[in-house]
PDB file of C-alpha atoms and ligand atoms in Angstrom:
ATOM      1  CA  MET B  29      14.608 -82.210   1.605  1.00 28.00           C
ATOM      2  CA  GLU B  30      11.094 -83.294   1.040  1.00 31.00           C
ATOM      3  CA  GLU B  31      10.424 -82.212   4.655  1.00 33.00           C
ATOM      4  CA  GLY B  32      11.180 -78.716   3.824  1.00 35.00           C
ATOM      5  CA  ALA B  33       9.689 -78.548   0.269  1.00 38.00           C
ATOM      6  CA  ALA B  34       6.008 -79.847   1.581  1.00 40.00           C
ATOM      7  CA  THR B  35       5.656 -77.669   4.711  1.00 45.00           C
ATOM      8  CA  PRO B  36       4.941 -74.095   2.441  1.00 49.00           C
ATOM      9  CA  ALA B  37       2.622 -76.161   0.033  1.00 45.00           C
ATOM     10  CA  ALA B  38       0.384 -77.186   3.357  1.00 53.00           C
ATOM     11  CA  GLN B  39       0.478 -74.443   4.776  1.00 56.00           C
ATOM     12  CA  SER B  40      -0.692 -72.428   1.770  1.00 59.00           C
ATOM     13  CA  ARG B  41      -3.905 -74.562   2.200  1.00 88.00           C
ATOM     14  CA  LEU B  42      -4.783 -73.843   4.598  1.00 96.00           C
ATOM     15  CA  ALA B  43      -8.094 -71.462   5.145  1.00 98.00           C
ATOM     16  CA  VAL B  44      -9.059 -69.447   8.409  1.00 98.00           C
ATOM     17  CA  ARG B  45     -12.456 -68.361   9.103  1.00 98.00           C
ATOM     18  CA  ARG B  46     -14.674 -67.389  11.439  1.00 98.00           C
ATOM     19  CA  GLY B  47     -16.428 -70.708  12.502  1.00 98.00           C
ATOM     20  CA  GLU B  48     -20.585 -71.402  11.823  1.00 98.00           C
ATOM     21  CA  ARG B  49     -22.750 -73.380  13.969  1.00 98.00           C
ATOM     22  CA  GLY B  50     -22.478 -75.706  11.526  1.00 98.00           C
ATOM     23  CA  ASP B  51     -19.010 -76.552  12.262  1.00 98.00           C
ATOM     24  CA  ALA B  52     -20.482 -77.795  15.869  1.00 98.00           C
ATOM     25  CA  GLY B  53     -20.180 -81.573  14.686  1.00 98.00           C
ATOM     26  CA  ARG B  54     -16.658 -81.657  13.571  1.00 98.00           C
ATOM     27  CA  ILE B  55     -14.962 -79.080  16.081  1.00 98.00           C
ATOM     28  CA  CYS B  56     -16.824 -81.764  18.801  1.00 98.00           C
ATOM     29  CA  GLU B  57     -14.646 -84.573  17.188  1.00 98.00           C
ATOM     30  CA  ILE B  58     -11.570 -82.713  16.890  1.00 98.00           C
ATOM     31  CA  TYR B  59     -12.251 -81.317  20.421  1.00 98.00           C
ATOM     32  CA  ASN B  60     -12.412 -84.573  21.885  1.00 98.00           C
ATOM     33  CA  GLU B  61      -9.361 -86.262  21.006  1.00 98.00           C
ATOM     34  CA  GLY B  62      -7.380 -83.533  22.517  1.00 98.00           C
ATOM     35  CA  ILE B  63      -9.358 -84.887  25.511  1.00 98.00           C
ATOM     36  CA  ASP B  64      -8.622 -88.284  24.786  1.00 98.00           C
ATOM     37  CA  ASP B  65      -4.349 -87.275  24.487  1.00 98.00           C
ATOM     38  CA  ARG B  66      -5.134 -86.219  28.323  1.00 97.00           C
ATOM     39  CA  LEU B  67      -2.503 -83.482  27.695  1.00 97.00           C
ATOM     40  CA  ALA B  68      -4.383 -80.465  26.827  1.00 97.00           C
ATOM     41  CA  THR B  69      -7.451 -80.289  29.573  1.00 98.00           C
ATOM     42  CA  PHE B  70      -8.723 -81.212  32.622  1.00 98.00           C
ATOM     43  CA  GLU B  71     -11.776 -83.129  30.963  1.00 97.00           C
ATOM     44  CA  THR B  72     -12.152 -86.344  30.353  1.00 98.00           C
ATOM     45  CA  GLU B  73     -16.183 -86.757  29.987  1.00 98.00           C
ATOM     46  CA  HIS B  74     -16.831 -86.580  25.797  1.00 98.00           C
ATOM     47  CA  ARG B  75     -18.510 -83.341  24.590  1.00 98.00           C
ATOM     48  CA  SER B  76     -21.594 -83.570  22.105  1.00 98.00           C
ATOM     49  CA  ALA B  77     -22.074 -81.221  18.851  1.00 98.00           C
ATOM     50  CA  LYS B  78     -24.397 -79.957  21.883  1.00 98.00           C
ATOM     51  CA  ASP B  79     -22.172 -78.605  23.856  1.00 98.00           C
ATOM     52  CA  ILE B  80     -20.405 -76.668  21.220  1.00 98.00           C
ATOM     53  CA  GLU B  81     -23.795 -75.554  19.604  1.00 98.00           C
ATOM     54  CA  ALA B  82     -24.125 -73.113  22.867  1.00 98.00           C
ATOM     55  CA  TRP B  83     -21.042 -71.286  22.023  1.00 98.00           C
ATOM     56  CA  PHE B  84     -22.225 -70.075  19.219  1.00 98.00           C
ATOM     57  CA  ASP B  85     -25.093 -69.330  21.095  1.00 98.00           C
ATOM     58  CA  ALA B  86     -23.650 -67.508  23.673  1.00 98.00           C
ATOM     59  CA  GLY B  87     -21.630 -65.691  20.728  1.00 98.00           C
ATOM     60  CA  LEU B  88     -17.960 -66.868  21.623  1.00 98.00           C
ATOM     61  CA  PRO B  89     -15.079 -66.006  18.999  1.00 98.00           C
ATOM     62  CA  LEU B  90     -13.817 -68.835  16.782  1.00 98.00           C
ATOM     63  CA  ALA B  91     -11.542 -68.961  14.596  1.00 98.00           C
ATOM     64  CA  THR B  92     -11.711 -72.403  12.688  1.00 98.00           C
ATOM     65  CA  VAL B  93      -8.800 -73.718  10.120  1.00 98.00           C
ATOM     66  CA  GLU B  94      -9.502 -75.752   7.078  1.00 98.00           C
ATOM     67  CA  ARG B  95      -7.625 -77.898   4.698  1.00 97.00           C
ATOM     68  CA  ASP B  96      -8.105 -78.363   1.309  1.00 94.00           C
ATOM     69  CA  GLY B  97     -11.669 -77.679   2.348  1.00 95.00           C
ATOM     70  CA  ARG B  98     -11.940 -80.620   5.809  1.00 97.00           C
ATOM     71  CA  LEU B  99     -12.060 -78.616   9.321  1.00 98.00           C
ATOM     72  CA  VAL B 100      -8.918 -78.782  11.075  1.00 98.00           C
ATOM     73  CA  ALA B 101      -8.420 -76.965  13.868  1.00 98.00           C
ATOM     74  CA  TYR B 102     -10.257 -74.311  16.002  1.00 99.00           C
ATOM     75  CA  ALA B 103      -9.558 -71.636  18.709  1.00 99.00           C
ATOM     76  CA  VAL B 104     -12.606 -70.147  20.918  1.00 99.00           C
ATOM     77  CA  ALA B 105     -12.457 -67.842  23.848  1.00 98.00           C
ATOM     78  CA  HIS B 106     -14.688 -67.677  26.501  1.00 98.00           C
ATOM     79  CA  PRO B 107     -14.975 -65.214  28.897  1.00 98.00           C
ATOM     80  CA  TYR B 108     -12.730 -65.086  32.209  1.00 98.00           C
ATOM     81  CA  ARG B 109     -14.874 -63.947  34.410  1.00 97.00           C
ATOM     82  CA  ALA B 110     -18.307 -62.513  34.807  1.00 97.00           C
ATOM     83  CA  ARG B 111     -17.446 -59.420  36.740  1.00 98.00           C
ATOM     84  CA  PRO B 112     -17.664 -56.550  34.079  1.00 97.00           C
ATOM     85  CA  CYS B 113     -13.631 -55.355  34.895  1.00 98.00           C
ATOM     86  CA  TYR B 114     -12.937 -58.580  33.312  1.00 98.00           C
ATOM     87  CA  ALA B 115     -14.989 -58.101  30.168  1.00 97.00           C
ATOM     88  CA  GLY B 116     -12.158 -57.617  27.556  1.00 98.00           C
ATOM     89  CA  VAL B 117      -9.949 -60.492  30.120  1.00 98.00           C
ATOM     90  CA  ARG B 118     -10.876 -63.661  27.807  1.00 98.00           C
ATOM     91  CA  GLU B 119     -10.016 -67.317  27.880  1.00 98.00           C
ATOM     92  CA  PHE B 120      -8.475 -69.280  25.024  1.00 98.00           C
ATOM     93  CA  SER B 121      -8.198 -72.716  23.667  1.00 98.00           C
ATOM     94  CA  VAL B 122      -6.703 -74.184  20.425  1.00 98.00           C
ATOM     95  CA  TYR B 123      -6.984 -77.835  19.496  1.00 98.00           C
ATOM     96  CA  VAL B 124      -6.091 -79.051  15.586  1.00 98.00           C
ATOM     97  CA  ALA B 125      -7.238 -82.810  14.540  1.00 98.00           C
ATOM     98  CA  ARG B 126      -4.564 -85.490  14.998  1.00 98.00           C
ATOM     99  CA  GLU B 127      -3.448 -85.612  11.521  1.00 97.00           C
ATOM    100  CA  ALA B 128      -2.713 -82.531  10.590  1.00 98.00           C
ATOM    101  CA  ARG B 129      -0.598 -81.099  14.400  1.00 98.00           C
ATOM    102  CA  GLY B 130       2.233 -79.760  13.643  1.00 97.00           C
ATOM    103  CA  THR B 131       2.012 -78.415   9.858  1.00 96.00           C
ATOM    104  CA  GLY B 132       1.166 -74.302  10.812  1.00 98.00           C
ATOM    105  CA  ALA B 133      -2.702 -75.460  11.602  1.00 98.00           C
ATOM    106  CA  GLY B 134      -2.774 -74.113  15.342  1.00 98.00           C
ATOM    107  CA  LYS B 135      -0.998 -71.399  14.855  1.00 98.00           C
ATOM    108  CA  ALA B 136      -3.445 -70.021  12.052  1.00 98.00           C
ATOM    109  CA  ALA B 137      -6.117 -70.833  13.935  1.00 98.00           C
ATOM    110  CA  LEU B 138      -4.736 -68.585  17.496  1.00 98.00           C
ATOM    111  CA  GLU B 139      -3.912 -65.979  14.994  1.00 98.00           C
ATOM    112  CA  GLY B 140      -7.679 -66.010  13.838  1.00 98.00           C
ATOM    113  CA  LEU B 141      -9.035 -65.889  17.525  1.00 98.00           C
ATOM    114  CA  ILE B 142      -6.829 -62.721  18.084  1.00 98.00           C
ATOM    115  CA  GLU B 143      -7.947 -61.194  15.635  1.00 98.00           C
ATOM    116  CA  LEU B 144     -12.033 -62.263  16.312  1.00 98.00           C
ATOM    117  CA  ALA B 145     -11.456 -61.807  19.688  1.00 98.00           C
ATOM    118  CA  LYS B 146     -10.225 -58.003  19.192  1.00 98.00           C
ATOM    119  CA  ALA B 147     -13.308 -57.086  16.872  1.00 97.00           C
ATOM    120  CA  ASP B 148     -15.020 -58.291  20.148  1.00 97.00           C
ATOM    121  CA  GLY B 149     -13.494 -55.968  22.298  1.00 97.00           C
ATOM    122  CA  ALA B 150     -10.903 -58.230  24.270  1.00 98.00           C
ATOM    123  CA  TRP B 151      -7.586 -56.516  25.134  1.00 98.00           C
ATOM    124  CA  LYS B 152      -6.162 -59.425  26.017  1.00 98.00           C
ATOM    125  CA  LEU B 153      -6.015 -63.587  25.880  1.00 98.00           C
ATOM    126  CA  LEU B 154      -4.598 -66.204  28.490  1.00 98.00           C
ATOM    127  CA  SER B 155      -4.918 -69.598  28.946  1.00 98.00           C
ATOM    128  CA  ARG B 156      -3.615 -72.244  31.456  1.00 98.00           C
ATOM    129  CA  ILE B 157      -1.091 -74.838  29.678  1.00 98.00           C
ATOM    130  CA  PHE B 158      -0.038 -78.207  31.467  1.00 98.00           C
ATOM    131  CA  PRO B 159       4.004 -77.797  31.447  1.00 98.00           C
ATOM    132  CA  GLU B 160       4.555 -80.923  29.816  1.00 98.00           C
ATOM    133  CA  ASN B 161       2.066 -79.871  26.297  1.00 98.00           C
ATOM    134  CA  ALA B 162       5.572 -78.484  24.345  1.00 98.00           C
ATOM    135  CA  ALA B 163       3.719 -77.889  21.286  1.00 98.00           C
ATOM    136  CA  SER B 164       0.854 -75.820  22.694  1.00 98.00           C
ATOM    137  CA  LEU B 165       3.925 -74.093  24.859  1.00 98.00           C
ATOM    138  CA  ALA B 166       6.087 -73.379  21.125  1.00 98.00           C
ATOM    139  CA  LEU B 167       2.633 -72.250  19.645  1.00 98.00           C
ATOM    140  CA  CYS B 168       2.287 -68.866  22.542  1.00 98.00           C
ATOM    141  CA  ARG B 169       5.491 -68.462  22.490  1.00 98.00           C
ATOM    142  CA  LYS B 170       5.324 -67.907  18.964  1.00 98.00           C
ATOM    143  CA  LEU B 171       2.592 -65.378  18.893  1.00 98.00           C
ATOM    144  CA  GLY B 172       3.784 -64.175  21.709  1.00 98.00           C
ATOM    145  CA  PHE B 173       2.741 -65.089  24.781  1.00 98.00           C
ATOM    146  CA  ARG B 174       3.972 -64.188  28.042  1.00 98.00           C
ATOM    147  CA  VAL B 175       4.697 -66.867  30.864  1.00 98.00           C
ATOM    148  CA  VAL B 176       2.859 -65.378  34.362  1.00 98.00           C
ATOM    149  CA  GLY B 177       4.569 -68.466  36.558  1.00 98.00           C
ATOM    150  CA  THR B 178       2.986 -71.341  36.853  1.00 98.00           C
ATOM    151  CA  TYR B 179       0.409 -73.068  39.080  1.00 98.00           C
ATOM    152  CA  GLU B 180       1.477 -76.214  41.449  1.00 98.00           C
ATOM    153  CA  ARG B 181      -0.951 -78.805  41.696  1.00 98.00           C
ATOM    154  CA  HIS B 182      -3.705 -76.683  40.296  1.00 98.00           C
ATOM    155  CA  GLY B 183      -6.286 -79.609  39.416  1.00 98.00           C
ATOM    156  CA  LYS B 184      -6.221 -83.545  38.548  1.00 98.00           C
ATOM    157  CA  LEU B 185      -6.121 -85.390  36.072  1.00 98.00           C
ATOM    158  CA  ASP B 186      -7.444 -89.126  36.172  1.00 97.00           C
ATOM    159  CA  GLY B 187      -6.186 -88.973  40.029  1.00 98.00           C
ATOM    160  CA  LYS B 188      -2.614 -86.971  39.852  1.00 98.00           C
ATOM    161  CA  TRP B 189      -2.107 -83.658  40.095  1.00 98.00           C
ATOM    162  CA  ARG B 190      -1.016 -81.205  37.541  1.00 98.00           C
ATOM    163  CA  ASP B 191       0.134 -78.223  37.659  1.00 98.00           C
ATOM    164  CA  CYS B 192      -0.428 -75.246  35.021  1.00 98.00           C
ATOM    165  CA  VAL B 193       1.559 -72.579  32.823  1.00 98.00           C
ATOM    166  CA  ILE B 194      -0.729 -69.515  32.625  1.00 98.00           C
ATOM    167  CA  VAL B 195       0.513 -67.528  29.933  1.00 99.00           C
ATOM    168  CA  GLU B 196      -1.061 -64.222  27.991  1.00 98.00           C
ATOM    169  CA  LYS B 197      -0.789 -61.400  25.327  1.00 98.00           C
ATOM    170  CA  LEU B 198      -2.299 -57.701  25.230  1.00 98.00           C
ATOM    171  CA  ILE B 199      -3.796 -58.027  21.995  1.00 98.00           C
ATOM    172  CA  ASP B 200      -5.140 -54.368  22.261  1.00 92.00           C
ATOM    173  CA  ALA B 201      -2.255 -52.629  21.790  1.00 73.00           C
TER     174      ALA B 201
HETATM  175  C1  COA L 288      -0.989 -78.149  20.872  1.00 72.97           C
HETATM  176  C2  COA L 288      -1.297 -77.381  19.381  1.00 72.97           C
HETATM  177  C3  COA L 288      -3.232 -76.299  19.192  1.00 72.97           C
HETATM  178  C4  COA L 288      -0.380 -76.715  18.383  1.00 72.97           C
HETATM  179  O1  COA L 288      -1.068 -76.349  17.131  1.00 72.97           O
HETATM  180  P1  COA L 288       0.117 -77.193  16.180  1.00 72.97           P
HETATM  181  O2  COA L 288      -0.412 -76.867  14.705  1.00 72.97           O
HETATM  182  O3  COA L 288       0.111 -78.398  16.509  1.00 72.97           O
HETATM  183  O4  COA L 288       1.128 -76.219  16.271  1.00 72.97           O
HETATM  184  P2  COA L 288       1.607 -75.260  14.765  1.00 72.97           P
HETATM  185  O5  COA L 288       2.277 -76.265  13.522  1.00 72.97           O
HETATM  186  O6  COA L 288       0.937 -74.313  14.526  1.00 72.97           O
HETATM  187  O7  COA L 288       3.220 -74.686  15.011  1.00 72.97           O
HETATM  188  C5  COA L 288       3.479 -73.618  15.936  1.00 72.97           C
HETATM  189  C6  COA L 288       5.435 -73.354  16.820  1.00 72.97           C
HETATM  190  O8  COA L 288       4.591 -74.551  17.661  1.00 72.97           O
HETATM  191  C7  COA L 288       6.092 -75.241  17.834  1.00 72.97           C
HETATM  192  N1  COA L 288       5.992 -77.075  17.569  1.00 72.97           N
HETATM  193  C8  COA L 288       4.826 -77.809  17.281  1.00 72.97           C
HETATM  194  N2  COA L 288       4.660 -78.982  17.296  1.00 72.97           N
HETATM  195  C9  COA L 288       5.358 -78.843  18.683  1.00 72.97           C
HETATM  196  C10 COA L 288       6.167 -79.640  19.505  1.00 72.97           C
HETATM  197  N3  COA L 288       5.466 -80.643  20.071  1.00 72.97           N
HETATM  198  N4  COA L 288       7.098 -80.087  20.573  1.00 72.97           N
HETATM  199  C11 COA L 288       7.940 -78.150  20.150  1.00 72.97           C
HETATM  200  N5  COA L 288       7.606 -77.122  19.216  1.00 72.97           N
HETATM  201  C12 COA L 288       5.955 -77.635  18.552  1.00 72.97           C
HETATM  202  C13 COA L 288       6.108 -75.208  16.040  1.00 72.97           C
HETATM  203  O9  COA L 288       7.236 -76.182  15.348  1.00 72.97           O
HETATM  204  C14 COA L 288       5.980 -74.144  15.476  1.00 72.97           C
HETATM  205  O10 COA L 288       7.175 -72.744  16.199  1.00 72.97           O
HETATM  206  P3  COA L 288       8.249 -71.991  14.693  1.00 72.97           P
HETATM  207  O11 COA L 288       6.892 -71.929  13.729  1.00 72.97           O
HETATM  208  O12 COA L 288       8.917 -71.283  15.267  1.00 72.97           O
HETATM  209  O13 COA L 288       8.080 -73.949  14.154  1.00 72.97           O
HETATM  210  C15 COA L 288      -2.283 -78.550  18.801  1.00 72.97           C
HETATM  211  O14 COA L 288      -0.583 -79.470  18.698  1.00 72.97           O
HETATM  212  C16 COA L 288      -3.126 -79.289  19.836  1.00 72.97           C
HETATM  213  O15 COA L 288      -4.117 -79.543  18.831  1.00 72.97           O
HETATM  214  N6  COA L 288      -2.347 -80.447  20.432  1.00 72.97           N
HETATM  215  C17 COA L 288      -3.445 -80.862  21.098  1.00 72.97           C
HETATM  216  C18 COA L 288      -4.425 -80.304  22.230  1.00 72.97           C
HETATM  217  C19 COA L 288      -3.978 -79.103  23.084  1.00 72.97           C
HETATM  218  O16 COA L 288      -2.698 -79.917  23.333  1.00 72.97           O
HETATM  219  N7  COA L 288      -4.419 -77.736  22.640  1.00 72.97           N
HETATM  220  C20 COA L 288      -3.426 -76.807  23.672  1.00 72.97           C
HETATM  221  C21 COA L 288      -4.482 -76.863  25.174  1.00 72.97           C
HETATM  222  S1  COA L 288      -5.275 -75.189  24.735  1.00 72.97           S
END
């Protein structure tokens, strides 16, 4: 009962907004937690705030989510390929601070990103997700992403082969 009552209250305090350059430090902290968890990305090296600032310099669509004024999640879309025919295809990632996972922040961030990406002329979002990443797959399913298929042995993380599930969503319909 208490849990059920707590969830809507927690969600009602979520505020979604476009990310700003001044958010780079906090976004970097959240991304680095995700890198350390070894469940979200092939990356193993921590990023710096400067790396994140480059995303703002490039004008990437980036949505943030705050709870009680603290940034707890972000979602960002990178170009998929440089070829002009793929200009509207973007590859997204979404990261929630460890302490805020499972409370609706990831969903809010990705919904915010879909709106920003649409406004930026994107027609499709896609991502590659480790099959073990149940939370990410559940989030994408919830927001209407389609599983395209699975890349086998797509890369090595800490010396171990990992598969990747590809998901996509047409966002301009
Ligand atoms: C994956 C991630 C972004 C999901 O965000 P989140 O805030 O934890 O998820 P939400 O609370 O918004 O939940 C979205 C949906 O997924 C489901 N879900 C969340 N965590 C889950 C889990 N561990 N297992 C199964 N389902 C889960 C929720 O139940 C919800 O569905 P519902 O509305 O039907 O209940 C977040 O857990 C995270 O940052 N993980 C580490 C980084 C990462 O893996 N990023 C994705 C790679 S790009």
